[in-house]
């Protein structure tokens, strides 16, 4: 009888613990960034001396690009609302301006980065970065492409 009571108590506590730990969609940014660094470094076959110079340049570029893309997203969200024709024209012009800034920044980035890595490595960078993002997304979705988990 004591064993049965003890087993029931353990199962009850394990059940409470399982419900208390709800799965989250949060992710560890440090682990994700470390994985990105390892993935890109490996795929581009960066030598240690290249990686030392590459990552500060890449991180700065990525940060600036993210800020600009956030502005574009904000404009896109606003454009989905009911807006005047005048405001729509302003949004179009702002989008073009930001897109030009993105292009100018990418050109500058390529000039800077090809002083550190080869043009072949630089041209692969965009694809490698997208591949990493795609793999993270697929793992988050349970390793499947499209569709909810069954």
Short mmCIF file of C-alpha atoms in Angstrom, two decimals:
data_model
loop_
_atom_site.label_atom_id
_atom_site.label_comp_id
_atom_site.label_asym_id
_atom_site.label_seq_id
_atom_site.Cartn_x
_atom_site.Cartn_y
_atom_site.Cartn_z
CA UNK A 1 0.00 0.00 0.00
CA UNK A 2 2.86 2.38 0.85
CA UNK A 3 4.52 1.67 -2.51
CA UNK A 4 1.29 2.42 -4.39
CA UNK A 5 0.81 5.64 -2.46
CA UNK A 6 4.42 6.64 -3.10
CA UNK A 7 4.11 5.91 -6.85
CA UNK A 8 0.88 7.94 -7.04
CA UNK A 9 2.54 10.86 -5.25
CA UNK A 10 5.54 10.80 -7.61
CA UNK A 11 3.28 10.63 -10.68
CA UNK A 12 1.20 13.51 -9.31
CA UNK A 13 4.30 15.67 -8.77
CA UNK A 14 5.68 14.83 -12.22
CA UNK A 15 2.31 15.73 -13.76
CA UNK A 16 2.24 19.10 -11.98
CA UNK A 17 5.81 19.81 -13.11
CA UNK A 18 4.91 19.00 -16.72
CA UNK A 19 2.02 21.45 -16.70
CA UNK A 20 4.05 24.12 -14.92
CA UNK A 21 6.69 24.12 -17.69
CA UNK A 22 4.76 25.40 -20.67
CA UNK A 23 6.74 25.32 -23.88
CA UNK A 24 7.76 28.77 -25.04
CA UNK A 25 8.61 30.25 -28.38
CA UNK A 26 11.52 32.06 -26.76
CA UNK A 27 15.02 31.27 -27.87
CA UNK A 28 18.42 31.85 -26.38
CA UNK A 29 19.85 34.70 -28.44
CA UNK A 30 23.42 33.96 -27.34
CA UNK A 31 23.17 30.31 -28.39
CA UNK A 32 21.54 31.27 -31.67
CA UNK A 33 24.25 33.82 -32.41
CA UNK A 34 27.01 31.34 -31.49
CA UNK A 35 25.42 28.80 -33.83
CA UNK A 36 25.24 31.41 -36.62
CA UNK A 37 28.91 32.29 -36.13
CA UNK A 38 29.93 28.63 -36.24
CA UNK A 39 27.73 27.89 -39.25
CA UNK A 40 28.92 30.84 -41.34
CA UNK A 41 32.55 30.43 -40.30
CA UNK A 42 32.42 26.76 -41.28
CA UNK A 43 30.52 27.22 -44.56
CA UNK A 44 32.74 30.08 -45.73
CA UNK A 45 35.82 28.23 -44.48
CA UNK A 46 37.03 31.34 -42.67
CA UNK A 47 40.56 31.17 -41.35
CA UNK A 48 41.04 32.43 -37.76
CA UNK A 49 42.68 35.66 -38.92
CA UNK A 50 39.82 36.25 -41.39
CA UNK A 51 37.14 35.51 -38.79
CA UNK A 52 38.73 37.95 -36.34
CA UNK A 53 38.32 40.81 -38.84
CA UNK A 54 35.16 39.53 -40.54
CA UNK A 55 32.77 39.32 -37.58
CA UNK A 56 32.95 42.93 -36.38
CA UNK A 57 32.31 44.19 -39.93
CA UNK A 58 29.51 41.67 -40.52
CA UNK A 59 27.85 42.36 -37.15
CA UNK A 60 27.85 46.12 -37.72
CA UNK A 61 26.42 45.68 -41.22
CA UNK A 62 23.79 43.25 -39.98
CA UNK A 63 22.74 45.60 -37.17
CA UNK A 64 22.38 48.55 -39.57
CA UNK A 65 20.51 46.42 -42.10
CA UNK A 66 18.13 45.15 -39.42
CA UNK A 67 17.30 48.70 -38.36
CA UNK A 68 16.56 49.69 -41.94
CA UNK A 69 14.43 46.59 -42.51
CA UNK A 70 12.48 47.39 -39.34
CA UNK A 71 11.69 50.81 -40.82
CA UNK A 72 10.45 49.17 -44.03
CA UNK A 73 8.30 46.77 -41.99
CA UNK A 74 6.84 49.66 -40.05
CA UNK A 75 5.98 51.46 -43.29
CA UNK A 76 4.44 48.26 -44.67
CA UNK A 77 2.26 47.87 -41.56
CA UNK A 78 1.17 51.48 -41.82
CA UNK A 79 0.33 51.05 -45.51
CA UNK A 80 -2.12 48.28 -44.61
CA UNK A 81 -4.20 50.80 -42.64
CA UNK A 82 -6.63 53.29 -44.08
CA UNK A 83 -4.40 56.18 -45.20
CA UNK A 84 -4.75 59.23 -47.38
CA UNK A 85 -3.40 59.39 -50.92
CA UNK A 86 -0.83 61.95 -49.77
CA UNK A 87 0.39 59.63 -47.00
CA UNK A 88 0.55 56.71 -49.44
CA UNK A 89 2.82 58.77 -51.71
CA UNK A 90 5.03 59.65 -48.72
CA UNK A 91 5.30 55.98 -47.75
CA UNK A 92 6.28 55.02 -51.31
CA UNK A 93 9.04 57.65 -51.32
CA UNK A 94 10.27 56.61 -47.86
CA UNK A 95 10.41 52.97 -48.96
CA UNK A 96 12.45 53.87 -52.04
CA UNK A 97 14.76 55.97 -49.89
CA UNK A 98 15.33 53.13 -47.41
CA UNK A 99 15.82 50.62 -50.22
CA UNK A 100 18.47 52.91 -51.72
CA UNK A 101 20.15 53.18 -48.30
CA UNK A 102 20.12 49.38 -48.06
CA UNK A 103 21.74 49.07 -51.48
CA UNK A 104 24.35 51.73 -50.68
CA UNK A 105 25.15 50.03 -47.37
CA UNK A 106 25.47 46.64 -49.05
CA UNK A 107 27.89 48.06 -51.62
CA UNK A 108 30.00 49.58 -48.84
CA UNK A 109 29.86 46.31 -46.91
CA UNK A 110 31.10 44.36 -49.93
CA UNK A 111 33.97 46.81 -50.41
CA UNK A 112 34.93 46.43 -46.73
CA UNK A 113 34.46 42.68 -46.49
CA UNK A 114 36.39 41.80 -49.66
CA UNK A 115 39.44 43.34 -48.03
CA UNK A 116 39.12 40.61 -45.38
CA UNK A 117 37.72 37.61 -47.28
CA UNK A 118 37.87 36.60 -50.92
CA UNK A 119 35.19 37.71 -53.38
CA UNK A 120 34.17 34.02 -53.70
CA UNK A 121 33.57 33.85 -49.94
CA UNK A 122 31.77 37.21 -49.98
CA UNK A 123 29.39 36.15 -52.74
CA UNK A 124 28.52 32.95 -50.83
CA UNK A 125 27.75 34.88 -47.64
CA UNK A 126 24.16 35.84 -48.48
CA UNK A 127 23.20 32.30 -49.40
CA UNK A 128 24.91 30.81 -46.36
CA UNK A 129 23.18 33.29 -44.05
CA UNK A 130 19.77 32.46 -45.61
CA UNK A 131 20.52 28.74 -45.32
CA UNK A 132 21.22 29.14 -41.60
CA UNK A 133 17.97 31.06 -41.10
CA UNK A 134 16.03 28.43 -43.07
CA UNK A 135 17.49 25.61 -40.97
CA UNK A 136 16.65 27.39 -37.71
CA UNK A 137 13.11 27.99 -38.95
CA UNK A 138 12.69 24.35 -39.99
CA UNK A 139 13.95 23.07 -36.65
CA UNK A 140 11.61 25.42 -34.85
CA UNK A 141 8.72 24.03 -36.88
CA UNK A 142 9.66 20.45 -36.04
CA UNK A 143 11.97 19.76 -38.94
CA UNK A 144 9.22 19.86 -41.54
CA UNK A 145 8.67 22.23 -44.37
CA UNK A 146 5.25 23.80 -44.06
CA UNK A 147 2.23 22.57 -42.22
CA UNK A 148 1.63 22.23 -38.51
CA UNK A 149 3.00 19.38 -36.45
CA UNK A 150 0.74 16.35 -36.32
#
